[in-house]
Coordinates of C-alpha atoms and ligand atoms in Angstrom, one line a residue:
M1 CA -21.1 -25.7 45.2
A2 CA -17.5 -27.0 45.0
L3 CA -15.4 -24.7 42.9
D4 CA -12.0 -26.3 43.7
W5 CA -11.6 -27.1 39.9
L6 CA -11.2 -23.4 39.2
L7 CA -7.5 -23.5 40.0
A8 CA -6.9 -27.1 39.0
A9 CA -3.7 -27.9 37.1
P10 CA -2.3 -27.1 34.7
L11 CA -1.4 -23.7 36.2
P12 CA 0.6 -21.5 33.9
P13 CA 3.7 -20.4 35.9
A14 CA 3.8 -16.7 35.0
V15 CA 0.1 -15.8 35.6
P16 CA -0.7 -14.5 39.1
R17 CA -3.4 -16.6 40.8
Q18 CA -5.9 -13.7 41.1
R19 CA -5.7 -13.2 37.3
L20 CA -6.0 -16.9 36.6
L21 CA -9.0 -17.2 38.9
Y22 CA -10.6 -14.2 37.2
Q23 CA -10.0 -15.7 33.7
R24 CA -11.3 -19.2 34.6
L25 CA -14.3 -17.9 36.4
R26 CA -15.2 -15.7 33.5
D27 CA -14.7 -18.6 31.0
A28 CA -16.9 -20.9 33.1
I29 CA -19.7 -18.2 33.3
L30 CA -19.5 -17.4 29.5
C31 CA -19.6 -21.1 28.5
G32 CA -22.5 -21.8 30.8
R33 CA -20.6 -24.2 33.2
I34 CA -21.7 -22.0 36.0
A35 CA -25.3 -21.1 35.3
A36 CA -26.9 -17.7 35.4
G37 CA -28.3 -16.9 38.9
T38 CA -25.8 -19.3 40.7
R39 CA -24.7 -17.8 44.0
L40 CA -21.0 -17.9 44.4
P41 CA -19.4 -18.7 47.8
A42 CA -18.3 -15.7 50.0
S43 CA -14.8 -14.6 49.1
R44 CA -13.3 -15.9 52.4
R45 CA -14.8 -19.3 51.9
L46 CA -13.7 -19.6 48.3
A47 CA -10.2 -18.4 49.2
A48 CA -10.0 -21.2 51.8
E49 CA -11.2 -23.8 49.4
L50 CA -8.7 -22.8 46.8
G51 CA -5.8 -22.2 49.2
I52 CA -5.2 -18.6 48.0
A53 CA -5.4 -15.1 49.6
R54 CA -8.9 -13.7 50.1
N55 CA -7.7 -10.5 48.3
S56 CA -7.2 -12.6 45.1
V57 CA -10.8 -13.8 45.2
M58 CA -12.0 -10.3 45.9
F59 CA -10.0 -9.0 42.9
A60 CA -11.6 -11.6 40.6
Y61 CA -15.2 -10.9 41.9
E62 CA -14.8 -7.1 41.6
Q63 CA -13.4 -7.4 38.1
L64 CA -16.3 -9.6 37.0
V65 CA -18.9 -7.3 38.7
A66 CA -17.3 -4.4 36.8
E67 CA -17.8 -6.4 33.6
A68 CA -21.4 -7.3 34.6
C69 CA -20.6 -11.0 34.6
L70 CA -21.4 -11.1 38.3
V71 CA -23.9 -9.1 40.3
A72 CA -23.2 -8.2 43.9
D73 CA -26.0 -7.3 46.3
R74 CA -26.7 -7.5 50.0
H75 CA -27.3 -11.3 49.7
G76 CA -23.9 -12.0 48.2
T77 CA -22.5 -12.5 44.7
R78 CA -24.4 -14.3 41.9
V79 CA -23.8 -15.0 38.2
A80 CA -25.6 -12.4 35.9
A81 CA -28.0 -13.4 33.2
L82 CA -26.1 -13.0 30.0
P83 CA -27.4 -12.9 26.5
A84 CA -27.6 -16.4 24.8
L85 CA -24.9 -15.4 22.3
A86 CA -22.4 -14.7 24.9
A87 CA -23.2 -17.8 26.9
D88 CA -21.3 -20.1 24.5
S89 CA -18.6 -17.7 23.4
G90 CA -16.1 -20.1 24.8
R91 CA -16.7 -22.2 21.7
T92 CA -16.4 -19.4 19.0
H93 CA -13.9 -21.5 17.1
D94 CA -16.8 -23.8 16.0
R95 CA -18.7 -20.9 14.4
T96 CA -18.3 -19.2 11.1
L97 CA -17.5 -15.5 11.2
P98 CA -19.3 -13.2 8.8
G99 CA -16.3 -12.9 6.6
L100 CA -15.0 -10.0 4.4
S101 CA -17.3 -7.9 2.2
Q102 CA -18.2 -9.2 -1.2
R103 CA -16.1 -6.3 -2.6
A104 CA -13.0 -7.4 -0.8
A105 CA -13.4 -11.0 -1.8
A106 CA -13.9 -10.1 -5.4
A107 CA -10.9 -7.7 -5.4
M108 CA -8.5 -10.1 -3.9
Q109 CA -5.7 -11.1 -6.3
P110 CA -3.2 -13.9 -6.0
E111 CA -0.2 -12.1 -4.7
V112 CA 2.6 -13.5 -6.8
G113 CA 5.9 -12.9 -5.2
R114 CA 4.5 -10.5 -2.6
D115 CA 7.0 -11.8 -0.1
A116 CA 9.7 -11.6 -2.7
E117 CA 10.4 -7.9 -2.7
T118 CA 14.0 -8.5 -1.9
L119 CA 14.6 -10.9 -4.7
P120 CA 16.8 -9.5 -7.5
F121 CA 14.3 -8.9 -10.3
A122 CA 11.3 -7.9 -8.1
P123 CA 9.7 -5.1 -10.1
G124 CA 9.6 -1.6 -8.8
V125 CA 12.1 -2.0 -5.9
P126 CA 14.7 0.9 -5.7
D127 CA 18.3 0.5 -4.7
L128 CA 17.7 0.0 -1.0
A129 CA 21.4 -0.4 -0.2
G130 CA 22.0 2.9 -1.9
F131 CA 19.6 4.8 0.4
P132 CA 21.3 7.8 2.0
F133 CA 20.9 6.5 5.5
R134 CA 23.1 9.2 7.1
S135 CA 21.6 12.3 5.6
W136 CA 18.1 10.9 6.1
R137 CA 18.9 10.2 9.8
A138 CA 20.2 13.7 10.2
S139 CA 16.9 15.1 8.7
L140 CA 14.9 12.9 11.1
D141 CA 17.1 14.0 14.0
R142 CA 16.5 17.6 13.2
A143 CA 12.8 17.1 12.7
W144 CA 12.6 15.5 16.2
R145 CA 14.8 18.1 17.8
E146 CA 12.7 20.9 16.4
A147 CA 9.4 19.1 16.9
S148 CA 6.5 21.0 18.4
T149 CA 3.8 19.4 20.4
R150 CA 1.4 20.4 17.5
Q151 CA 3.4 17.9 15.3
L152 CA 2.6 15.0 17.7
G153 CA -1.1 15.4 17.1
H154 CA -2.8 14.8 13.8
T155 CA -1.2 16.9 11.0
P156 CA -3.2 19.8 9.6
Y157 CA -5.4 18.8 6.7
G158 CA -3.4 18.3 3.6
G159 CA -0.3 17.3 5.5
E160 CA 2.7 19.0 7.2
P161 CA 2.9 22.6 5.8
A162 CA 6.7 22.4 5.4
L163 CA 6.4 19.4 3.2
R164 CA 3.6 20.8 1.1
A165 CA 5.7 23.9 0.5
A166 CA 8.9 21.9 -0.3
L167 CA 7.0 19.8 -2.8
A168 CA 5.4 22.8 -4.5
G169 CA 9.0 24.1 -5.0
Q170 CA 10.3 20.7 -6.2
L171 CA 7.4 20.2 -8.6
S172 CA 7.8 23.6 -10.1
T173 CA 11.5 23.0 -10.7
V174 CA 11.3 19.4 -11.9
R175 CA 7.8 19.2 -13.5
G176 CA 7.2 22.8 -14.4
F177 CA 4.0 22.9 -12.3
A178 CA 2.8 26.3 -11.0
V179 CA 1.1 24.9 -7.9
K180 CA 0.5 26.3 -4.5
P181 CA 1.2 24.2 -1.4
E182 CA -2.6 24.4 -0.7
Q183 CA -3.2 22.3 -3.9
I184 CA -1.1 19.4 -2.5
V185 CA -2.4 16.6 -0.2
I186 CA 0.2 14.4 1.4
T187 CA -0.9 10.8 1.3
G188 CA 0.3 7.4 2.6
G189 CA 1.7 6.6 -0.8
T190 CA 0.0 6.3 -4.2
Q191 CA -2.2 3.5 -2.9
S192 CA -3.9 5.6 -0.3
G193 CA -4.0 8.5 -2.7
L194 CA -6.0 6.3 -5.2
D195 CA -8.3 5.2 -2.4
L196 CA -8.9 8.9 -1.6
C197 CA -9.6 9.7 -5.2
A198 CA -12.0 6.8 -5.5
R199 CA -13.9 7.8 -2.4
L200 CA -13.8 11.6 -2.8
L201 CA -14.1 12.0 -6.6
A202 CA -16.5 9.2 -7.4
D203 CA -19.6 7.6 -5.9
S204 CA -20.1 3.9 -5.2
G205 CA -21.0 2.1 -8.4
D206 CA -19.3 4.6 -10.7
T207 CA -17.0 3.3 -13.3
A208 CA -13.2 3.6 -13.1
W209 CA -11.0 2.9 -16.0
V210 CA -7.7 1.2 -15.6
E211 CA -5.0 0.4 -18.2
N212 CA -4.9 -3.1 -19.7
P213 CA -2.4 -4.5 -19.0
G214 CA -2.1 -2.3 -15.9
Y215 CA -1.1 -1.8 -12.3
L216 CA -2.9 -4.5 -10.2
A217 CA -2.8 -2.5 -7.0
A218 CA -4.7 0.3 -8.6
R219 CA -7.4 -2.1 -9.8
A220 CA -7.6 -3.4 -6.3
A221 CA -7.9 0.0 -4.6
L222 CA -10.6 1.2 -7.0
N223 CA -12.6 -2.1 -6.6
L224 CA -12.3 -1.9 -2.9
A225 CA -13.6 1.6 -2.8
G226 CA -16.8 0.3 -4.5
L227 CA -16.2 1.3 -8.0
K228 CA -16.8 -0.8 -11.1
V229 CA -13.5 -1.3 -12.8
H230 CA -13.3 -1.4 -16.6
A231 CA -10.0 -2.3 -18.2
V232 CA -9.1 -0.3 -21.3
A233 CA -6.4 -1.6 -23.7
V234 CA -3.2 0.3 -24.2
D235 CA -1.2 0.5 -27.4
G236 CA 2.1 2.0 -28.4
E237 CA 0.8 5.5 -27.6
G238 CA -0.7 4.7 -24.2
L239 CA -4.4 4.3 -23.2
A240 CA -6.4 3.6 -26.3
P241 CA -10.1 3.7 -25.5
G242 CA -12.5 2.9 -28.4
E243 CA -15.9 4.5 -28.8
G244 CA -17.4 1.3 -27.3
D245 CA -15.5 2.0 -24.1
W246 CA -16.8 5.5 -23.8
Q247 CA -20.4 4.5 -24.7
A248 CA -20.8 1.2 -22.8
H249 CA -18.6 2.1 -19.8
P250 CA -18.7 5.9 -19.3
P251 CA -16.0 6.6 -16.7
R252 CA -15.9 8.8 -13.7
L253 CA -12.2 8.1 -13.1
I254 CA -9.5 7.3 -15.6
M255 CA -6.4 6.0 -14.1
V256 CA -3.3 6.2 -16.3
T257 CA 0.5 6.0 -16.1
P258 CA 1.4 8.3 -19.0
S259 CA 5.1 8.9 -18.3
H260 CA 5.9 5.2 -18.3
Q261 CA 3.0 2.8 -18.7
Y262 CA 3.0 0.2 -16.0
P263 CA 4.0 -2.4 -16.8
T264 CA 4.8 -2.3 -20.6
G265 CA 6.8 0.9 -20.3
Q266 CA 5.7 3.1 -23.2
V267 CA 5.2 6.8 -23.0
M268 CA 1.7 8.3 -23.8
S269 CA 1.9 10.6 -26.8
L270 CA 1.1 14.2 -26.5
A271 CA -1.8 13.8 -29.0
R272 CA -3.3 11.0 -26.8
R273 CA -2.9 13.2 -23.7
L274 CA -4.7 16.1 -25.3
T275 CA -7.5 13.9 -26.6
L276 CA -7.9 12.3 -23.2
I277 CA -8.3 15.6 -21.4
E278 CA -10.8 16.8 -24.0
R279 CA -12.8 13.7 -23.8
A280 CA -12.7 13.4 -20.0
R281 CA -13.9 17.0 -19.7
A282 CA -16.8 16.3 -22.0
E283 CA -17.7 13.1 -20.1
G284 CA -17.4 14.7 -16.6
A285 CA -14.6 12.3 -15.7
W286 CA -11.4 12.8 -13.7
I287 CA -8.0 11.6 -14.9
I288 CA -5.8 10.2 -12.2
E289 CA -2.2 10.6 -13.4
D290 CA 0.0 8.1 -11.6
D291 CA 3.5 9.4 -12.2
Y292 CA 5.3 6.8 -10.2
D293 CA 8.8 6.7 -11.6
S294 CA 9.4 9.6 -14.1
E295 CA 12.2 10.9 -11.9
F296 CA 14.3 8.2 -13.6
R297 CA 13.6 9.3 -17.1
R298 CA 16.4 8.6 -19.7
G299 CA 17.3 10.1 -23.0
G300 CA 15.9 13.6 -22.8
P301 CA 13.4 15.5 -20.8
A302 CA 10.1 13.9 -19.9
L303 CA 6.9 14.9 -21.8
P304 CA 5.0 17.4 -19.7
A305 CA 2.7 15.7 -17.2
I306 CA -1.0 15.6 -18.2
Y307 CA -1.6 17.7 -15.1
G308 CA 0.4 20.6 -16.4
V309 CA -0.9 20.5 -20.0
Q310 CA -3.9 22.7 -19.5
H311 CA -4.9 25.0 -16.7
D312 CA -7.5 23.4 -14.4
A313 CA -7.9 20.3 -16.5
P314 CA -9.8 17.5 -14.7
V315 CA -6.6 15.9 -13.7
V316 CA -5.2 14.8 -10.3
Y317 CA -1.5 14.1 -10.3
A318 CA -0.3 11.3 -7.9
G319 CA 3.4 11.2 -6.9
T320 CA 5.2 8.9 -4.5
F321 CA 8.5 8.6 -2.7
S322 CA 8.4 4.8 -2.9
K323 CA 10.7 4.6 -5.8
T324 CA 12.9 7.7 -5.1
L325 CA 13.5 6.9 -1.4
Y326 CA 12.0 3.6 -0.1
P327 CA 8.6 2.0 -0.3
G328 CA 8.2 1.5 3.4
L329 CA 8.3 5.3 4.0
R330 CA 4.6 5.4 2.9
I331 CA 4.6 9.0 1.8
G332 CA 3.2 10.2 -1.5
Y333 CA 1.1 13.1 -2.6
L334 CA -1.8 14.3 -4.8
V335 CA -1.7 17.5 -6.7
L336 CA -5.2 18.9 -7.3
P337 CA -6.6 21.6 -9.6
S338 CA -7.1 24.8 -7.6
A339 CA -10.9 24.8 -8.1
V340 CA -11.4 21.7 -6.0
A341 CA -8.3 21.7 -3.8
D342 CA -9.9 23.2 -0.7
D343 CA -12.8 20.9 -0.7
F344 CA -10.7 17.9 -1.4
V345 CA -8.2 18.7 1.3
R346 CA -11.0 19.1 3.9
A347 CA -12.7 15.8 2.8
A348 CA -9.4 14.0 2.7
G349 CA -8.6 15.2 6.2
Q350 CA -11.9 13.9 7.5
A351 CA -11.5 10.6 5.7
T352 CA -8.0 9.8 7.0
R353 CA -7.2 11.8 10.1
P354 CA -3.7 12.4 8.8
G355 CA -0.5 12.0 10.8
Q356 CA 3.2 11.4 10.5
G357 CA 4.0 15.1 11.0
I358 CA 7.6 14.4 12.1
E359 CA 8.5 12.1 9.1
Q360 CA 6.9 14.6 6.8
A361 CA 8.9 17.5 8.4
A362 CA 12.1 15.3 8.0
L363 CA 11.3 14.8 4.3
A364 CA 10.8 18.6 3.9
D365 CA 14.2 19.2 5.5
F366 CA 15.7 16.5 3.3
I367 CA 14.3 18.1 0.2
R368 CA 15.2 21.7 1.3
R369 CA 18.8 20.8 2.0
G370 CA 19.2 19.4 -1.5
H371 CA 19.8 15.7 -0.3
Y372 CA 16.8 14.6 -2.3
T373 CA 18.1 16.1 -5.6
T374 CA 21.6 14.7 -4.9
H375 CA 20.1 11.2 -4.3
L376 CA 18.0 11.3 -7.4
R377 CA 21.0 12.4 -9.5
R378 CA 23.1 9.4 -8.1
M379 CA 20.3 7.0 -8.6
R380 CA 19.5 8.1 -12.1
K381 CA 23.1 7.3 -13.1
R382 CA 23.1 4.1 -11.2
Y383 CA 19.8 2.8 -12.8
A384 CA 21.0 3.8 -16.2
L385 CA 24.1 1.6 -15.7
R386 CA 22.1 -1.2 -14.4
Q387 CA 19.7 -1.1 -17.2
R388 CA 22.5 -1.0 -19.7
A389 CA 24.1 -4.0 -18.0
L390 CA 20.9 -5.9 -18.0
R391 CA 20.2 -5.3 -21.7
A392 CA 23.8 -6.3 -22.5
A393 CA 23.5 -9.5 -20.5
L394 CA 20.2 -10.4 -22.1
A395 CA 21.7 -9.8 -25.5
A396 CA 24.9 -11.8 -24.7
H397 CA 23.3 -15.0 -23.4
P398 CA 21.9 -16.9 -26.3
G399 CA 18.4 -18.2 -25.7
A400 CA 14.9 -17.6 -27.1
E401 CA 14.7 -14.6 -29.4
V402 CA 13.2 -12.0 -27.2
R403 CA 12.4 -8.3 -27.5
V404 CA 13.1 -5.9 -24.7
S405 CA 11.1 -2.7 -24.1
G406 CA 10.1 -0.2 -21.5
G407 CA 13.5 1.3 -20.6
E408 CA 12.7 5.0 -21.2
A409 CA 12.2 5.6 -17.5
G410 CA 11.9 3.8 -14.2
L411 CA 13.3 0.7 -12.7
H412 CA 12.1 -2.2 -14.9
L413 CA 12.2 -3.7 -18.4
V414 CA 9.8 -5.9 -20.1
L415 CA 11.1 -9.0 -21.8
W416 CA 8.6 -10.2 -24.4
L417 CA 8.5 -14.0 -24.8
P418 CA 7.4 -16.0 -27.8
Q419 CA 3.9 -17.3 -27.5
E420 CA 5.0 -20.9 -27.1
R421 CA 6.8 -20.1 -23.9
A422 CA 4.1 -19.3 -21.4
D423 CA 5.3 -16.5 -19.1
V424 CA 3.6 -17.9 -15.9
E425 CA 5.6 -21.1 -16.4
V426 CA 8.9 -19.3 -16.9
E427 CA 8.0 -17.1 -13.9
A428 CA 7.5 -20.2 -11.7
R429 CA 10.8 -21.8 -12.8
A430 CA 12.7 -18.5 -12.4
N431 CA 11.3 -17.9 -9.0
R432 CA 12.3 -21.3 -7.9
L433 CA 15.8 -20.2 -8.8
G434 CA 15.3 -17.2 -6.5
L435 CA 14.9 -14.5 -9.2
G436 CA 11.6 -12.7 -8.3
V437 CA 10.5 -12.0 -11.9
R438 CA 6.8 -11.3 -12.6
A439 CA 4.8 -12.7 -15.6
L440 CA 3.4 -9.9 -17.8
S441 CA 0.2 -11.8 -18.4
R442 CA -0.7 -11.3 -14.8
Y443 CA -1.3 -7.6 -15.4
A444 CA -3.7 -8.2 -18.4
Q445 CA -7.4 -8.9 -18.5
A446 CA -9.1 -10.7 -21.4
P447 CA -9.4 -10.0 -24.3
V448 CA -5.9 -8.4 -24.0
R449 CA -3.2 -11.0 -24.0
C450 CA 0.5 -10.5 -23.5
N451 CA 3.3 -12.8 -22.7
G452 CA 6.6 -11.7 -21.2
L453 CA 8.5 -11.0 -18.0
V454 CA 8.7 -7.8 -16.0
L455 CA 12.3 -7.5 -14.7
G456 CA 13.1 -5.0 -12.0
Y457 CA 16.7 -3.9 -12.0
G458 CA 16.7 -1.1 -9.4
N459 CA 17.9 -3.3 -6.5
I460 CA 20.6 -5.4 -8.3
D461 CA 24.2 -4.7 -8.2
E462 CA 25.7 -4.5 -11.8
A463 CA 28.3 -7.2 -10.9
Q464 CA 25.5 -9.7 -10.3
I465 CA 23.5 -9.1 -13.4
D466 CA 25.3 -11.4 -15.7
G467 CA 25.0 -14.4 -13.4
L468 CA 21.3 -13.7 -12.8
V469 CA 20.6 -13.5 -16.5
R470 CA 22.4 -16.9 -16.9
R471 CA 19.9 -18.3 -14.4
L472 CA 17.0 -16.6 -16.1
R473 CA 18.0 -18.2 -19.4
Q474 CA 18.0 -21.6 -17.6
A475 CA 14.4 -20.9 -16.5
M476 CA 13.5 -19.8 -20.1
A477 CA 15.0 -22.9 -21.7
V478 CA 12.2 -25.4 -22.5
Ligands
LIG501 C1 2.3 1.8 -11.3 C2 2.7 2.2 -9.9 N1 2.2 3.2 -9.3 C3 2.5 3.6 -8.0 C4 3.4 2.9 -7.3 C5 3.8 3.3 -5.9 O1 2.8 2.9 -5.0 P1 2.9 3.4 -3.5 O2 3.2 4.9 -3.4 O3 1.6 3.0 -2.9 O4 4.1 2.6 -2.9 C6 4.0 1.7 -7.8 C7 4.9 0.9 -7.0 O5 5.1 -0.2 -7.2 C8 3.6 1.4 -9.2 O6 4.2 0.3 -9.7

């Protein structure tokens, strides 16, 4: 059998001949061009036919014998009988793959502006240029210098002990929580914290409530974990479930953003918080409190977190460093009631096999040395200035009469638009002008309707705000 075609042109220049021979022989066997049972020439003969060293042929044969594509015995080398499926795997591009789960397909959302995080009004992006690179690098250097071999392995369940301890201290000073480090689980940001809550606190098919309008990524995480997601309307006091919601969609998880509702920005009243705890307790539900940006609270102290309102209430508090440091850090945390903390920590450890010990140690160092508090103080002032400049620019440039809300905390404002000016159209025009705004209606599910723009201001220099708002007005003009 002539096999001279095995090394026929084109020959890629950088691939050694023995490797090329191996690959082509393997492809020819897998696609059936050389049939099962075919005896291959002895290595010396094939080497002569192809004009290459015998060692190269021996390399290819040995490799294919190791992969069970060839069988070598005392009679020589022959092609193995391979399952039919493998026999035409050279043509896999013709076939359809099984595809994603139905859950994933259903949870997929159009990702508006996903690649636009660096555009000026992109919601939720902190001042990245203001990040304290030097002190962070110093903490990272120290963490690496002091790293133990233990820290190169998976972190202990719950996360790096130094970070859990630093966070317990930080939360007691800033949030008034009396928590032990053992009640804290370090996560890969809120998103993976929500995924853990969905998998460890609920069973597939249970119902999770989200706010309407609400944080789309939370909806996706809960859906993807196999929960039924029910969207509950919010009003001026926060989540506003009616009796119908409790009766027809009894929740196992209730996901809320009480300090600064995302995206509309209002603060959940204390009465609403207390009612929610009572009702959740009665229904056997968990409240997941997403406290994503209360560090940037303005005009007085924050209302106490739901987590701290009552001892051992059914509340899990989720915090993140995405807004206070940078989103790519991917470090957040959950704070659990003491009664479930041990079990949750163990289950979470088994679910995620946690790591990033060095980064977590660096963050602990950064907090302990006071850099985190200093950075927060600087950013709080900066965001207050930016918000003021944005409000002033919106008021100064004549255009449609609009109402602005949501500035009590965080890094974004909501600009409510009159009904006749559809927010998705303004969004499209604004984003063609490079602004990165998000239409408010994208966060809502029927029957709730809202029409406005979510404007992030964390990552815009004050000096640019006036010009950007001028452009925004252009996009809003009909
Ligand atoms: C409502 C809300 N929660 C949480 C987060 C933080 O998520 P992560 O920690 O996964 O970056 C964000 C960030 O955009 C958010 O808008």
